[in-house]
mmCIF file with all atom_site columns, C-alpha atoms in Angstrom:
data_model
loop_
_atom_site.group_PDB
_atom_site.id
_atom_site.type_symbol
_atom_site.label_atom_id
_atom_site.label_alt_id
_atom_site.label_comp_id
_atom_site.label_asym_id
_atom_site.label_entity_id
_atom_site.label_seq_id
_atom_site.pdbx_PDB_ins_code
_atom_site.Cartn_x
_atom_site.Cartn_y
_atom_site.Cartn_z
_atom_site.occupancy
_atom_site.B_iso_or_equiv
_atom_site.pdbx_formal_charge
_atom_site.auth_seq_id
_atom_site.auth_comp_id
_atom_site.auth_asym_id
_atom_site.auth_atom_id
_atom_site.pdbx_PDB_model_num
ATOM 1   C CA . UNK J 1 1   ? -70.314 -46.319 -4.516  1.00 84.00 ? 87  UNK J CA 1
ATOM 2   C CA . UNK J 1 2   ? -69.128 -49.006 -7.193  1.00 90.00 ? 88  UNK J CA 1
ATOM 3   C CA . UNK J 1 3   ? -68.288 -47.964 -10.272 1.00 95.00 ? 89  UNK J CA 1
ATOM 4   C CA . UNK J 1 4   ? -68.199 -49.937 -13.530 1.00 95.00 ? 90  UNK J CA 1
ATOM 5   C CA . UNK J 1 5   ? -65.073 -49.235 -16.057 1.00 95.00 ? 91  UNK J CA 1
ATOM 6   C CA . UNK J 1 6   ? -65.541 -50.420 -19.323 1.00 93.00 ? 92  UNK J CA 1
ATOM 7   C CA . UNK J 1 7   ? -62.381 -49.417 -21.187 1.00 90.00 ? 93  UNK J CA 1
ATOM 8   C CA . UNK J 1 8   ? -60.334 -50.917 -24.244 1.00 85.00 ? 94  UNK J CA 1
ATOM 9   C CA . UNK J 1 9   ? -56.944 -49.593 -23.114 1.00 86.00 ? 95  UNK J CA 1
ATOM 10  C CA . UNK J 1 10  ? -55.686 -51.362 -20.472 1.00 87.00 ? 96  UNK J CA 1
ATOM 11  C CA . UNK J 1 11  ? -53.066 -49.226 -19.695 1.00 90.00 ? 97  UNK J CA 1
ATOM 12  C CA . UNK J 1 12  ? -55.503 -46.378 -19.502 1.00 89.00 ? 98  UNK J CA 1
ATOM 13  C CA . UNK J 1 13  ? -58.141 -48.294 -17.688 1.00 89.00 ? 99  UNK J CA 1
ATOM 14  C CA . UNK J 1 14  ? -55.762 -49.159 -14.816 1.00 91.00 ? 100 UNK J CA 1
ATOM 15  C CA . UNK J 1 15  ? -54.717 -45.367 -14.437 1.00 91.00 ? 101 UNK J CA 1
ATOM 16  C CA . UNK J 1 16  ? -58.408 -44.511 -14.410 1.00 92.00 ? 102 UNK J CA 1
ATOM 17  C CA . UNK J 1 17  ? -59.228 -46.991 -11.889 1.00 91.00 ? 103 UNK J CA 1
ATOM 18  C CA . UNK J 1 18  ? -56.307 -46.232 -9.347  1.00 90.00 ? 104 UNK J CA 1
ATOM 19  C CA . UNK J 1 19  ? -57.559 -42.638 -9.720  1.00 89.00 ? 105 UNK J CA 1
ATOM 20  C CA . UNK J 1 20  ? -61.245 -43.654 -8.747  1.00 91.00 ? 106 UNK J CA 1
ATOM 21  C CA . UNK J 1 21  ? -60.233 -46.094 -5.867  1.00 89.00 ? 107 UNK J CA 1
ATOM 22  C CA . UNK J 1 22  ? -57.728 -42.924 -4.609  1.00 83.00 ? 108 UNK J CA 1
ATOM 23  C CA . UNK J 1 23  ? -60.965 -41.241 -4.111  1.00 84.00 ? 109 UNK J CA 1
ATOM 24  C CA . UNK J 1 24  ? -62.797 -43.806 -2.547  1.00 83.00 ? 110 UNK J CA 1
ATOM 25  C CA . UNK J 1 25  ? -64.573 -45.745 -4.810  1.00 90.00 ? 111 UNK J CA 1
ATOM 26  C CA . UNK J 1 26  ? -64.664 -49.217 -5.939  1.00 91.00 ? 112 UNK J CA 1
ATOM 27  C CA . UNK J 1 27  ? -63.979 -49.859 -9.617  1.00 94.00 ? 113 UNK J CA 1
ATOM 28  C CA . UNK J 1 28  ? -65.225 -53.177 -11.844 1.00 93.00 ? 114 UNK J CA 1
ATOM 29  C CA . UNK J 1 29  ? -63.072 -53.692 -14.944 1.00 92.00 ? 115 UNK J CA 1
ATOM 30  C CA . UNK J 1 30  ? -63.951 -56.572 -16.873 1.00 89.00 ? 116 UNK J CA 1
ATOM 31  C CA . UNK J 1 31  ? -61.762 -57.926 -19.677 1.00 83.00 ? 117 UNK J CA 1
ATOM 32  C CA . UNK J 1 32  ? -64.573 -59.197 -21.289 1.00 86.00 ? 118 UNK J CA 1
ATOM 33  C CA . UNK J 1 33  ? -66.607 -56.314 -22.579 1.00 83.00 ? 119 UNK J CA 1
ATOM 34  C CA . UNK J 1 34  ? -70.178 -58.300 -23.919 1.00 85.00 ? 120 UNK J CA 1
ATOM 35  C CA . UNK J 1 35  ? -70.278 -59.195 -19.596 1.00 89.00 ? 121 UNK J CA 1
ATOM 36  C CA . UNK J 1 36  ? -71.069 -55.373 -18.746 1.00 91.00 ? 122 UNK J CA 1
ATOM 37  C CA . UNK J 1 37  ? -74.776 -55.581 -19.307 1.00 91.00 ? 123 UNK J CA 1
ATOM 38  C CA . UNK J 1 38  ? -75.271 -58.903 -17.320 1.00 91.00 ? 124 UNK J CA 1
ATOM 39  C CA . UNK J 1 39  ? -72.835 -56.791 -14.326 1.00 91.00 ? 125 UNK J CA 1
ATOM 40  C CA . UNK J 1 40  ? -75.556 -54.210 -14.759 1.00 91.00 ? 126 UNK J CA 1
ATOM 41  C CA . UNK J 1 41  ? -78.041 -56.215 -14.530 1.00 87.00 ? 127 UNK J CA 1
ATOM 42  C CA . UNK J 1 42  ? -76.941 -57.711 -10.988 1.00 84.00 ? 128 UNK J CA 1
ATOM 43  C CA . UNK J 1 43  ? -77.510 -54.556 -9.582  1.00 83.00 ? 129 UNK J CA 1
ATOM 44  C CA . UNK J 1 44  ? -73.283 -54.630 -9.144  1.00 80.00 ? 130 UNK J CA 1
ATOM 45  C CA . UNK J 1 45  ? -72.767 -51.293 -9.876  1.00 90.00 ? 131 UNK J CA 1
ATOM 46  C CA . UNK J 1 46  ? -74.087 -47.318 -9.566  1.00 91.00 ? 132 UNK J CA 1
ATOM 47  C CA . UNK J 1 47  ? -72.630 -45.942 -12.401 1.00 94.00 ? 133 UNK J CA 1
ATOM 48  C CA . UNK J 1 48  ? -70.789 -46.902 -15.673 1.00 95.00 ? 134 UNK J CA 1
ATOM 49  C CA . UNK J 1 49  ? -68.032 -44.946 -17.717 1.00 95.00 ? 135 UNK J CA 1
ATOM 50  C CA . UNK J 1 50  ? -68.201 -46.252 -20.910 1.00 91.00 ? 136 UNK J CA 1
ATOM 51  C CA . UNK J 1 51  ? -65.760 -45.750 -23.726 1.00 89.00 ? 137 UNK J CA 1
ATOM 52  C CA . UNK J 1 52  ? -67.069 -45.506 -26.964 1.00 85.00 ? 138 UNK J CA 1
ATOM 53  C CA . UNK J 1 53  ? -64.618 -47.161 -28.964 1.00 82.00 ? 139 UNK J CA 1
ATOM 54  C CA . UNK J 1 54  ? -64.915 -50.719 -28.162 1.00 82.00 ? 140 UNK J CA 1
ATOM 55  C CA . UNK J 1 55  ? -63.570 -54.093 -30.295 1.00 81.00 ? 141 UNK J CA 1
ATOM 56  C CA . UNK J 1 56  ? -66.659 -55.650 -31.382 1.00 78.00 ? 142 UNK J CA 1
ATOM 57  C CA . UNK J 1 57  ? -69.617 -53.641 -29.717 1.00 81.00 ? 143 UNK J CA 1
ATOM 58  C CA . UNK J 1 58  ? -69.305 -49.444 -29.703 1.00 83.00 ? 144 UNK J CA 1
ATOM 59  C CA . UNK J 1 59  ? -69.962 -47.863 -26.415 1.00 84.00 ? 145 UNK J CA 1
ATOM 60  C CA . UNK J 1 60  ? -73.433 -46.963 -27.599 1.00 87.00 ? 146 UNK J CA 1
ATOM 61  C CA . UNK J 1 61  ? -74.994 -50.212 -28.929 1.00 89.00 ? 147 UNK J CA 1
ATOM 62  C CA . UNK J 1 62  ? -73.675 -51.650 -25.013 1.00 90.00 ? 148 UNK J CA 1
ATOM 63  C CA . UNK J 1 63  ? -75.894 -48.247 -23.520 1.00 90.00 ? 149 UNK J CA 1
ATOM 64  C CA . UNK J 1 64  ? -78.923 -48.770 -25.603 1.00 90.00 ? 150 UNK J CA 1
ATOM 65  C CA . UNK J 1 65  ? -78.981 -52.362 -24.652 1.00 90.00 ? 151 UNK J CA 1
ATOM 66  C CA . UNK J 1 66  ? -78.565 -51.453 -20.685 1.00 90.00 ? 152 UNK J CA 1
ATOM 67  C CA . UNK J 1 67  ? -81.218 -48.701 -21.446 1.00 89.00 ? 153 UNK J CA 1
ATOM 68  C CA . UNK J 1 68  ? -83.520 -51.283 -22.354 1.00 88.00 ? 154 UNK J CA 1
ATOM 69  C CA . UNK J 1 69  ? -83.396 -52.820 -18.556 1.00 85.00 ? 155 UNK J CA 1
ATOM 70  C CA . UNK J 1 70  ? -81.982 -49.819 -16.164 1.00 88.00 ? 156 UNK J CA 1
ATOM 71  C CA . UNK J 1 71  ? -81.753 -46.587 -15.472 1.00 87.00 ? 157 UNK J CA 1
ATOM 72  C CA . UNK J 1 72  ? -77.934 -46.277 -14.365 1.00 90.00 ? 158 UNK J CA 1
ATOM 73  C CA . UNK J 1 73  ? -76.218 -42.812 -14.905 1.00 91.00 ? 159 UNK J CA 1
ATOM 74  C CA . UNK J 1 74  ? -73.632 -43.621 -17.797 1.00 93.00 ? 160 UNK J CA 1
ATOM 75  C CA . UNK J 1 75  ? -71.063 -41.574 -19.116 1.00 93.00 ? 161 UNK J CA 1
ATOM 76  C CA . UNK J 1 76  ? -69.441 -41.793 -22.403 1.00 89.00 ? 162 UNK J CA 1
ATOM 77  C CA . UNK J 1 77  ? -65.503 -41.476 -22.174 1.00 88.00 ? 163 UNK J CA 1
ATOM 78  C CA . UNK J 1 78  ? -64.363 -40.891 -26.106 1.00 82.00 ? 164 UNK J CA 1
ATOM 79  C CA . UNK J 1 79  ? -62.017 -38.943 -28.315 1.00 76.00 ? 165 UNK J CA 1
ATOM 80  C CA . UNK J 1 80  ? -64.474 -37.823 -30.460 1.00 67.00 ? 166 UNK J CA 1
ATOM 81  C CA . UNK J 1 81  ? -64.824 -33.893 -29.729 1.00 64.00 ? 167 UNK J CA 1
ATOM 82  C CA . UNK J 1 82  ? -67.929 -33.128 -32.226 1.00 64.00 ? 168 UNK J CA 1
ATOM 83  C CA . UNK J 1 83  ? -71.571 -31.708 -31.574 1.00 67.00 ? 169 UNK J CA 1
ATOM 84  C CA . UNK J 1 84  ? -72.787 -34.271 -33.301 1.00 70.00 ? 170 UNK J CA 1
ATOM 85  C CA . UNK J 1 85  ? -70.833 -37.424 -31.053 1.00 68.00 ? 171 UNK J CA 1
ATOM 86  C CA . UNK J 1 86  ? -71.735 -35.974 -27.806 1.00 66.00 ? 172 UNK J CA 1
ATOM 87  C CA . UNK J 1 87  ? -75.857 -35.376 -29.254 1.00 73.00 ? 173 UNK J CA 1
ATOM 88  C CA . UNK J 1 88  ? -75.653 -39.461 -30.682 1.00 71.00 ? 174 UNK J CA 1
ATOM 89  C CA . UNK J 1 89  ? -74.203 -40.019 -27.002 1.00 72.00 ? 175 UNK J CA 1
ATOM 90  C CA . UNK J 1 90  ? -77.559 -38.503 -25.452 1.00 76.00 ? 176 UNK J CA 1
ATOM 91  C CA . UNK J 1 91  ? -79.736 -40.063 -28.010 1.00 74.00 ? 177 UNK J CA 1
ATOM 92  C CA . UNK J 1 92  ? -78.583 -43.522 -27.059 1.00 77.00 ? 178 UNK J CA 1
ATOM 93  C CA . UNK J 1 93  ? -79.401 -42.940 -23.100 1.00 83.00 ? 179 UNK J CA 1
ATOM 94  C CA . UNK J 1 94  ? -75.963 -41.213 -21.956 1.00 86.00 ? 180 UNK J CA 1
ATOM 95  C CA . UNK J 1 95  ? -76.508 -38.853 -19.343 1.00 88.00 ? 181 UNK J CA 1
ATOM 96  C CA . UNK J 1 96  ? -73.078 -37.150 -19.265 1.00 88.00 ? 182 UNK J CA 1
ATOM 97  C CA . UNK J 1 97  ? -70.400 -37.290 -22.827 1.00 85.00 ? 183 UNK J CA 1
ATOM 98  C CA . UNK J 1 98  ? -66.557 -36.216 -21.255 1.00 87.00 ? 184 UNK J CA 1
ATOM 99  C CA . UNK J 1 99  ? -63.774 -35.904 -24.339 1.00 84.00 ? 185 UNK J CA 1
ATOM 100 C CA . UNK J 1 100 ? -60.732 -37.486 -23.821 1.00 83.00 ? 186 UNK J CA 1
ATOM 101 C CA . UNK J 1 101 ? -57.815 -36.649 -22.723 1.00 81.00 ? 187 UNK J CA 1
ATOM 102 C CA . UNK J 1 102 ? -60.150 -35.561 -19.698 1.00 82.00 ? 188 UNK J CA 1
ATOM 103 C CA . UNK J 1 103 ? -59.158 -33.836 -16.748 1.00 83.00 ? 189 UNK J CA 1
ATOM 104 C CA . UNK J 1 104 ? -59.295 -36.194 -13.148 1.00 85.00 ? 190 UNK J CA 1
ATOM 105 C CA . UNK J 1 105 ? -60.693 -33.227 -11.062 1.00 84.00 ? 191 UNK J CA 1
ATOM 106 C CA . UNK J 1 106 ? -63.806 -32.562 -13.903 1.00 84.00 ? 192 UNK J CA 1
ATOM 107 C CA . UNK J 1 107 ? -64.804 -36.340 -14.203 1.00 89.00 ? 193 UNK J CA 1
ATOM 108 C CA . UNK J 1 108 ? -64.062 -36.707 -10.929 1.00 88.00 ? 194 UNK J CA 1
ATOM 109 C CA . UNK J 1 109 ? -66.857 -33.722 -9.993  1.00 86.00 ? 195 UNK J CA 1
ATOM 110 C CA . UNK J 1 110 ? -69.180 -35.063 -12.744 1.00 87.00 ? 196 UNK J CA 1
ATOM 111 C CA . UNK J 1 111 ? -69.111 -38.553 -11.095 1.00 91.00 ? 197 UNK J CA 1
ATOM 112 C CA . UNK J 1 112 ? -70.153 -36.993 -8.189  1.00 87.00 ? 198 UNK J CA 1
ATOM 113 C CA . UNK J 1 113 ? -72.925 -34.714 -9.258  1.00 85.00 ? 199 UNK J CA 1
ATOM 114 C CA . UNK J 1 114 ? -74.293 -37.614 -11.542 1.00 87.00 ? 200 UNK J CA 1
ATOM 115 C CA . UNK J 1 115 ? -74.522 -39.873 -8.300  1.00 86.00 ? 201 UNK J CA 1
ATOM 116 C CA . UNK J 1 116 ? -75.976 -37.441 -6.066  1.00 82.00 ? 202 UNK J CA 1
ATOM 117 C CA . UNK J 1 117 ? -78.452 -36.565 -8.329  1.00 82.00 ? 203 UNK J CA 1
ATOM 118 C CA . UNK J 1 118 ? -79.164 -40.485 -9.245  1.00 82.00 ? 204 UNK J CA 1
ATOM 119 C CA . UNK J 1 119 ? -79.199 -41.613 -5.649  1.00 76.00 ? 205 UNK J CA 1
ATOM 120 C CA . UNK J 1 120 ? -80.089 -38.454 -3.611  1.00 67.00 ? 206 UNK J CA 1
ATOM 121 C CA . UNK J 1 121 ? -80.574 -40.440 -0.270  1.00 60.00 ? 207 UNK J CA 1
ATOM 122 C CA . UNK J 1 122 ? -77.281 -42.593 -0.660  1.00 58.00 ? 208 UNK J CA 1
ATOM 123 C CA . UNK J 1 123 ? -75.582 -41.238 2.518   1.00 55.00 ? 209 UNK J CA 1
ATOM 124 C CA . UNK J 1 124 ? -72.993 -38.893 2.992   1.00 55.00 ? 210 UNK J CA 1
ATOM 125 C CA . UNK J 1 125 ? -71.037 -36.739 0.467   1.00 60.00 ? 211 UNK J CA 1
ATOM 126 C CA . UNK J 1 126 ? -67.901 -37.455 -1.000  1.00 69.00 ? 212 UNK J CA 1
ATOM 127 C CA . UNK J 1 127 ? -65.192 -35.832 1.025   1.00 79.00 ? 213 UNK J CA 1
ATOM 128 C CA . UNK J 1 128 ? -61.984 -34.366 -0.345  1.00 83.00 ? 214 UNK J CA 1
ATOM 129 C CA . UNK J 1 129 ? -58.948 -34.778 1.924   1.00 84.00 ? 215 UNK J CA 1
ATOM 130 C CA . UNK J 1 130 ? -55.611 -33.258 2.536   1.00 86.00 ? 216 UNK J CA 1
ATOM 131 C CA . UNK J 1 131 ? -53.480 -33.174 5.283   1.00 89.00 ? 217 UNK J CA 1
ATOM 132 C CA . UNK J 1 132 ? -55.350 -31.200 7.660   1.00 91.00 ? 218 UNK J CA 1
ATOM 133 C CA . UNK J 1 133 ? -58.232 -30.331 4.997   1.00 92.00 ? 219 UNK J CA 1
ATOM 134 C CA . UNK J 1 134 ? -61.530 -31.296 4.197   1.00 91.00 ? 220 UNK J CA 1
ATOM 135 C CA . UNK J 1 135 ? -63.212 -30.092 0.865   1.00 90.00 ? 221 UNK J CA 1
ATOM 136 C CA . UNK J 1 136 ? -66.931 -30.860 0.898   1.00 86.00 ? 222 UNK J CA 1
ATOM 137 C CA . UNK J 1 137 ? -67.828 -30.096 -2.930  1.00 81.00 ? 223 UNK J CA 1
ATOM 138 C CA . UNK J 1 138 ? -71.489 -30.690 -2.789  1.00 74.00 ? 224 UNK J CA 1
ATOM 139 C CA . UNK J 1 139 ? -71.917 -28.226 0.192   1.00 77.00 ? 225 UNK J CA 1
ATOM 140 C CA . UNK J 1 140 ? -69.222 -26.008 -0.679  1.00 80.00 ? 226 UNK J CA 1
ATOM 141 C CA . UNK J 1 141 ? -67.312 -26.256 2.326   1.00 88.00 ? 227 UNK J CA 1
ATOM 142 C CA . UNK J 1 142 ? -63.715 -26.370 3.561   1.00 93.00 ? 228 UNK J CA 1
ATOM 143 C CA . UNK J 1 143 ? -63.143 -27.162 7.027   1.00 93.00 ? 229 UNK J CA 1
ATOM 144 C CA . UNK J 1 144 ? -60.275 -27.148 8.876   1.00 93.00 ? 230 UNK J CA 1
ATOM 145 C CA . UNK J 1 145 ? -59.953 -27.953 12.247  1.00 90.00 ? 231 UNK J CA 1
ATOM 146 C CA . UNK J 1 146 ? -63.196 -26.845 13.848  1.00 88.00 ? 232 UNK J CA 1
ATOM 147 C CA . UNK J 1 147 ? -63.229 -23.714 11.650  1.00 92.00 ? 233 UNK J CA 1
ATOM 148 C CA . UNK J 1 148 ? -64.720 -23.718 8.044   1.00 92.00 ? 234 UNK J CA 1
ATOM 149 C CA . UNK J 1 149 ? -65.428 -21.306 5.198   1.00 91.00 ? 235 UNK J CA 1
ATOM 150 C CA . UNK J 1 150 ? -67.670 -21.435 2.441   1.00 89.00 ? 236 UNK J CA 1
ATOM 151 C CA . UNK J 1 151 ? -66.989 -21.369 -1.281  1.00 85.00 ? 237 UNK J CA 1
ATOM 152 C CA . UNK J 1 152 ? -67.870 -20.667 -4.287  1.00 80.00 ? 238 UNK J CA 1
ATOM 153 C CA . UNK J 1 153 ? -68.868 -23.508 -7.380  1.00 75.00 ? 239 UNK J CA 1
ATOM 154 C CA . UNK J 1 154 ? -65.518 -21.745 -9.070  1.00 78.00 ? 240 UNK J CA 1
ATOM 155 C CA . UNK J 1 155 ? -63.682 -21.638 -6.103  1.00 85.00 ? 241 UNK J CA 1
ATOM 156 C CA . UNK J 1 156 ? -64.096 -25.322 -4.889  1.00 84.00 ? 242 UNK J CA 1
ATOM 157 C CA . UNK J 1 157 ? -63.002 -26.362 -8.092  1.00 82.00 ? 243 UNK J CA 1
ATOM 158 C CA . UNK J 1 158 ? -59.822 -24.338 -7.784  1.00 87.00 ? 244 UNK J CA 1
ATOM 159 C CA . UNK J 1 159 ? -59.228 -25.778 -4.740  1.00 89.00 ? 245 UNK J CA 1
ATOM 160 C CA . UNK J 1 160 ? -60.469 -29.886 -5.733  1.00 86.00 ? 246 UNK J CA 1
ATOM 161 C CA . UNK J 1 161 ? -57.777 -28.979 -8.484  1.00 84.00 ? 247 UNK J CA 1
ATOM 162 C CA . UNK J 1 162 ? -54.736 -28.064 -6.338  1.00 89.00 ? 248 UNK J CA 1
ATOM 163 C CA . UNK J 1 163 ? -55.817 -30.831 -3.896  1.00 88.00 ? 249 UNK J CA 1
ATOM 164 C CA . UNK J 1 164 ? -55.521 -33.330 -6.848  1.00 82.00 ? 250 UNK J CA 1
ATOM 165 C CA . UNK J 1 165 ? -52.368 -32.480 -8.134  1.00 83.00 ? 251 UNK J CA 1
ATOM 166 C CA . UNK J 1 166 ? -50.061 -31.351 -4.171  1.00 86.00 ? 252 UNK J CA 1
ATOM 167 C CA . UNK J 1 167 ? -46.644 -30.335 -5.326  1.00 88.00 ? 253 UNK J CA 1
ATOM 168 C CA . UNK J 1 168 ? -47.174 -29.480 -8.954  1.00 89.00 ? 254 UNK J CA 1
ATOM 169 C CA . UNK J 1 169 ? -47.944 -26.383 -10.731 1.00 91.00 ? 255 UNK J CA 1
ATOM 170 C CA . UNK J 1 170 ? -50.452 -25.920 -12.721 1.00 88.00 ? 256 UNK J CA 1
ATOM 171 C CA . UNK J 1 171 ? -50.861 -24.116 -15.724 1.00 88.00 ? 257 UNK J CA 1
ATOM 172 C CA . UNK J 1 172 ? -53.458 -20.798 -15.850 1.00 84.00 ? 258 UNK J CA 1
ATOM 173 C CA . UNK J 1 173 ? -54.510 -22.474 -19.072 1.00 82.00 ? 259 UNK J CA 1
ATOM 174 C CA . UNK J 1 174 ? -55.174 -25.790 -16.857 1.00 81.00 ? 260 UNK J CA 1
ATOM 175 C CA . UNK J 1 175 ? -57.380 -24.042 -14.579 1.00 79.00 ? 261 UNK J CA 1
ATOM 176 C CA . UNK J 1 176 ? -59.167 -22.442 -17.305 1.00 76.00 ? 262 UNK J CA 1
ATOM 177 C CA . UNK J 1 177 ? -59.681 -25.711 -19.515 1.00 73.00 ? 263 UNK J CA 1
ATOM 178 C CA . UNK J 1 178 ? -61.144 -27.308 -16.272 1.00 68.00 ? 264 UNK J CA 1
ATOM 179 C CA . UNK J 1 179 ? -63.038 -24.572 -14.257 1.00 67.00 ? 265 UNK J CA 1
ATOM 180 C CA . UNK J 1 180 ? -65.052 -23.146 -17.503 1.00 63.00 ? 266 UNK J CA 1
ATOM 181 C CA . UNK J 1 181 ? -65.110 -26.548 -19.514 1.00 53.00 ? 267 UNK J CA 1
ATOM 182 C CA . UNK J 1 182 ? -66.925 -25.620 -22.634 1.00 45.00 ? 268 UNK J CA 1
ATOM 183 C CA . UNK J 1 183 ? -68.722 -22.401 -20.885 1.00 46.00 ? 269 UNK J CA 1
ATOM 184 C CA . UNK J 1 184 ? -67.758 -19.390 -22.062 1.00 47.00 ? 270 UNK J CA 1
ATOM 185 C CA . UNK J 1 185 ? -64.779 -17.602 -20.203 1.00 49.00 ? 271 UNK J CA 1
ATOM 186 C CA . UNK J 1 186 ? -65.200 -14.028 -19.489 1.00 49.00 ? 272 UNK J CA 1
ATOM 187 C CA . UNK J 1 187 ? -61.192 -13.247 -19.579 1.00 59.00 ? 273 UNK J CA 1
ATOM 188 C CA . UNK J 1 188 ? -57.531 -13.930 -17.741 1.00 64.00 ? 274 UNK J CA 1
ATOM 189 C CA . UNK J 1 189 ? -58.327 -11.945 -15.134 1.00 76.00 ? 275 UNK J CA 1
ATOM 190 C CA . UNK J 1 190 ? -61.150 -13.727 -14.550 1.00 78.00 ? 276 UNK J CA 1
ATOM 191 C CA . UNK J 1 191 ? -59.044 -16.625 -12.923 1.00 81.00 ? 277 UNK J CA 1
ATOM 192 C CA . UNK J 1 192 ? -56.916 -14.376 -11.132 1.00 84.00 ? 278 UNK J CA 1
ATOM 193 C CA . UNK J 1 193 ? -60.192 -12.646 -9.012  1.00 84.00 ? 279 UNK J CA 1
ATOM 194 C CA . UNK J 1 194 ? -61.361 -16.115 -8.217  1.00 84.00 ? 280 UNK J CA 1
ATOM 195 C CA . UNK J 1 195 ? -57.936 -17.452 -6.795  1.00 88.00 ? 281 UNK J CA 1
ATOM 196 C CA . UNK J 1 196 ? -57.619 -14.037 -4.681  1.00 90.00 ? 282 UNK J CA 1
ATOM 197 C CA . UNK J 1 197 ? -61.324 -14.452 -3.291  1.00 88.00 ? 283 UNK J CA 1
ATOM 198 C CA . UNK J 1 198 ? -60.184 -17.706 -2.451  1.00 92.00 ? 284 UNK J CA 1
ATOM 199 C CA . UNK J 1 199 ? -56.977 -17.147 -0.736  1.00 92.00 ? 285 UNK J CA 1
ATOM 200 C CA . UNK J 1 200 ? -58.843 -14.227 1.087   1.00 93.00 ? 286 UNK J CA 1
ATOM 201 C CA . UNK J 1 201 ? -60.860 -17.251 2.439   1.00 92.00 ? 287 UNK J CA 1
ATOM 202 C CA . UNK J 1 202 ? -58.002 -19.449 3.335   1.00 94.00 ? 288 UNK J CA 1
ATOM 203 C CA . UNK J 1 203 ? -56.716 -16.547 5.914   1.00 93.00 ? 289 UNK J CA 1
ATOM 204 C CA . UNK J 1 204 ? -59.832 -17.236 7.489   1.00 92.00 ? 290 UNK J CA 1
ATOM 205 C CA . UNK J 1 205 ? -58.641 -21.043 8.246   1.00 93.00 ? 291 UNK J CA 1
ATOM 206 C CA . UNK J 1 206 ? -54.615 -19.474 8.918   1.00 93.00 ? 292 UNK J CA 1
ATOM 207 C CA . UNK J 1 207 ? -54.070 -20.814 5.300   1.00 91.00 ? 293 UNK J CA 1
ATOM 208 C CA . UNK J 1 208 ? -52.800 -17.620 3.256   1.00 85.00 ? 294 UNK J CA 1
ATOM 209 C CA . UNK J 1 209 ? -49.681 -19.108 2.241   1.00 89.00 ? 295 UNK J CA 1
ATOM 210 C CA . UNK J 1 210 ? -51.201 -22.314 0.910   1.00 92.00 ? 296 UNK J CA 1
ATOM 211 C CA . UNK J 1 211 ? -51.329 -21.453 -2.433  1.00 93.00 ? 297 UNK J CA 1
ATOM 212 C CA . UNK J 1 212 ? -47.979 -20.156 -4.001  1.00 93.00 ? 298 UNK J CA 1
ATOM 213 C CA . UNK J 1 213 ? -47.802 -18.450 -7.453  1.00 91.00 ? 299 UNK J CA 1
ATOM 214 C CA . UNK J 1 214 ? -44.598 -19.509 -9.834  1.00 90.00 ? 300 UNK J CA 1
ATOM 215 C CA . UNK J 1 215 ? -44.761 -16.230 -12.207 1.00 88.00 ? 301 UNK J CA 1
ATOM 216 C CA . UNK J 1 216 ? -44.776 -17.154 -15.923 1.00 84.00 ? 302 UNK J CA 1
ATOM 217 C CA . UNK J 1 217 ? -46.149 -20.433 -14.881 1.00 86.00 ? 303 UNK J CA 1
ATOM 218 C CA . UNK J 1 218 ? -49.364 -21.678 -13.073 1.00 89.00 ? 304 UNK J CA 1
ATOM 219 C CA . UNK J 1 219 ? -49.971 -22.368 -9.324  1.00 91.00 ? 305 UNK J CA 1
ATOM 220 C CA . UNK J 1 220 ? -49.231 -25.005 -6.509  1.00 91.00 ? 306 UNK J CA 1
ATOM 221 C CA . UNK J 1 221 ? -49.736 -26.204 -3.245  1.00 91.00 ? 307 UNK J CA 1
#
């Protein structure tokens, strides 16, 4: 899948991009924002993260205009965090609104439900790997090996999460932020049932140990 990047910070852009193309997909950039309809247009492209603040042109004018020729999935990268932003977003033809700074394993999972449900005979899901690993998100899955174990939505995110980010911890708060978004969160504890459930399944594939627990602080892998 190609995506289409049209982002005013360079610097950010290029850190965005890397991030997509780790994952496997292929990224267009262009410097010149007013070309992004006409890439559209060329059938180039199966998605677009759009920033809202743009020189020139905002993010929305550019969707309306692509709305008037295609039915791409779009989502609005921005920094503004109100109601109202996010319902102008939809109004104008979005179909997802993510708040910067954003968190690579949630856009990373809404690029992927966005495409699956935009192009639902594309081929093959998007598969998470790590060293011996494979994380199937759509499906659920982790296989190992020839062995596998199914998991839950809460669960696979953990573990997309960890996968992202090998060798650092991470913050309970992190987890929180990313696996409840703006849902409502039940409690603390709530975290810690999922990440035993999950462990509990990792036995199953002679992974107990993978995830370690630095007290005071988050979790790694």
């Amino acid at each position: 899948m190609k995506l289409l990047v049209v982002e005013d910070d360079a610097v950010l852009g290029r850190e965005l991009s890397r991030d997509l193309e780790s994952h496997g997909y292929e990224v267009v950039m262009p410097e010149n924002f007013d070309t992004a309809e006409e890439i559209v247009q060329k059938g180039e492209v199966h998605l677009v993260l759009l920033d809202v603040t743009l020189p020139g042109r905002d993010g929305y004018e550019i969707c309306r205009s692509i709305r008037r020729f295609s039915d791409i999935p779009v989502i609005f990268l921005t920094s503004r965090d109100t109601d109202m932003d996010e319902l102008y977003g939809m109004t104008m033809g979005g179909d997802d609104f993510v708040r910067k700074p954003y968190k690579m394993p949630i856009l990373l999972a809404r690029i992927e439900a966005l495409l699956r449900r935009s192009y639902p005979d594309a081929g093959p899901e998007r598969e998470v790997l790590w060293q011996d690993f494979r994380l199937l998100p759509a499906k659920g899955k982790l296989c190992r090996g020839g062995r596998e174990v199914m998991l839950t939505r809460q669960e696979t995110l953990l573990l997309a999460c960890l996968f992202a980010r090998p060798g650092e911890v991470i913050k309970r708060v992190d987890f929180i932020e990313e696996l409840w978004d703006d849902q409502v969160f039940i409690d603390d504890n709530t975290l810690s049932v999922h990440m035993t459930r999950l462990r509990g399944k990792l036995k199953e594939l002679d992974a107990g140990d993978l995830i370690q627990t630095r007290y005071g602080q988050g979790y790694l892998i």
